[in-house]
Amino acid sequence: MVGRVCMVVGVSRHRTPRRRLFQRRHDDLVERSFRPCPACSHDVHVFADVCRHCGGELELRAS
C-alpha cells in the first residue's frame, strides 16, 4: 500500500444550530433609556430635562 492517502472528513450526524459571531441581541437597556415626551410624543433620554424636538420641559422621574 504505497502511495495511498486516506482523508478523513469530519461529518456530524446531527446538525447543531450555527450562531453568528456578531449577531445582535435584543437589548432592553436601550428601551429603558428612552421615554416619550408628554408634549410631542417623541422619544427622549430618561435623564433629559428638555425635549430636543419641541423644547418642552421634562421632569426627571426617580426610578
XYZ file of C-alpha atoms in Angstrom:
63
model
C 0.000 0.000 0.000
C 2.454 2.532 -1.126
C 1.259 6.000 -2.180
C -2.286 5.770 -0.857
C -3.656 8.739 1.032
C -6.621 8.386 3.279
C -8.595 11.530 4.001
C -10.856 11.644 6.993
C -13.606 14.204 6.769
C -15.415 15.142 9.959
C -19.116 14.918 9.265
C -21.560 15.412 12.080
C -24.572 13.168 12.146
C -26.712 15.819 13.759
C -26.721 19.445 12.810
C -26.094 21.946 15.549
C -27.571 25.422 15.099
C -24.985 27.934 13.975
C -24.558 31.174 15.868
C -23.319 34.222 14.048
C -20.250 35.738 15.638
C -21.530 39.319 15.751
C -25.252 38.676 15.998
C -27.243 41.487 17.580
C -29.285 40.534 20.570
C -32.406 42.200 21.898
C -31.278 44.852 24.340
C -33.867 46.085 26.775
C -31.420 48.644 28.205
C -31.971 50.735 25.073
C -35.727 50.535 25.560
C -35.411 51.549 29.215
C -33.140 54.504 28.343
C -35.837 56.409 26.473
C -39.296 57.683 27.329
C -41.878 59.590 25.318
C -42.102 63.369 25.595
C -45.514 64.316 27.052
C -45.825 67.278 24.662
C -44.840 65.816 21.281
C -44.558 62.036 21.938
C -41.021 61.778 20.513
C -38.544 59.570 22.374
C -36.221 61.420 24.751
C -33.483 60.119 27.026
C -34.596 59.407 30.589
C -32.122 61.938 32.040
C -33.058 64.757 29.631
C -34.653 67.842 31.122
C -35.638 69.445 27.767
C -37.032 67.740 24.644
C -34.778 68.203 21.609
C -37.720 68.129 19.221
C -40.207 70.560 20.734
C -38.178 72.199 23.526
C -40.719 71.207 26.141
C -39.713 70.890 29.793
C -39.410 67.350 31.107
C -39.467 66.341 34.729
C -36.974 63.778 35.949
C -38.529 60.681 37.423
C -36.987 58.751 40.280
C -36.666 55.064 39.418
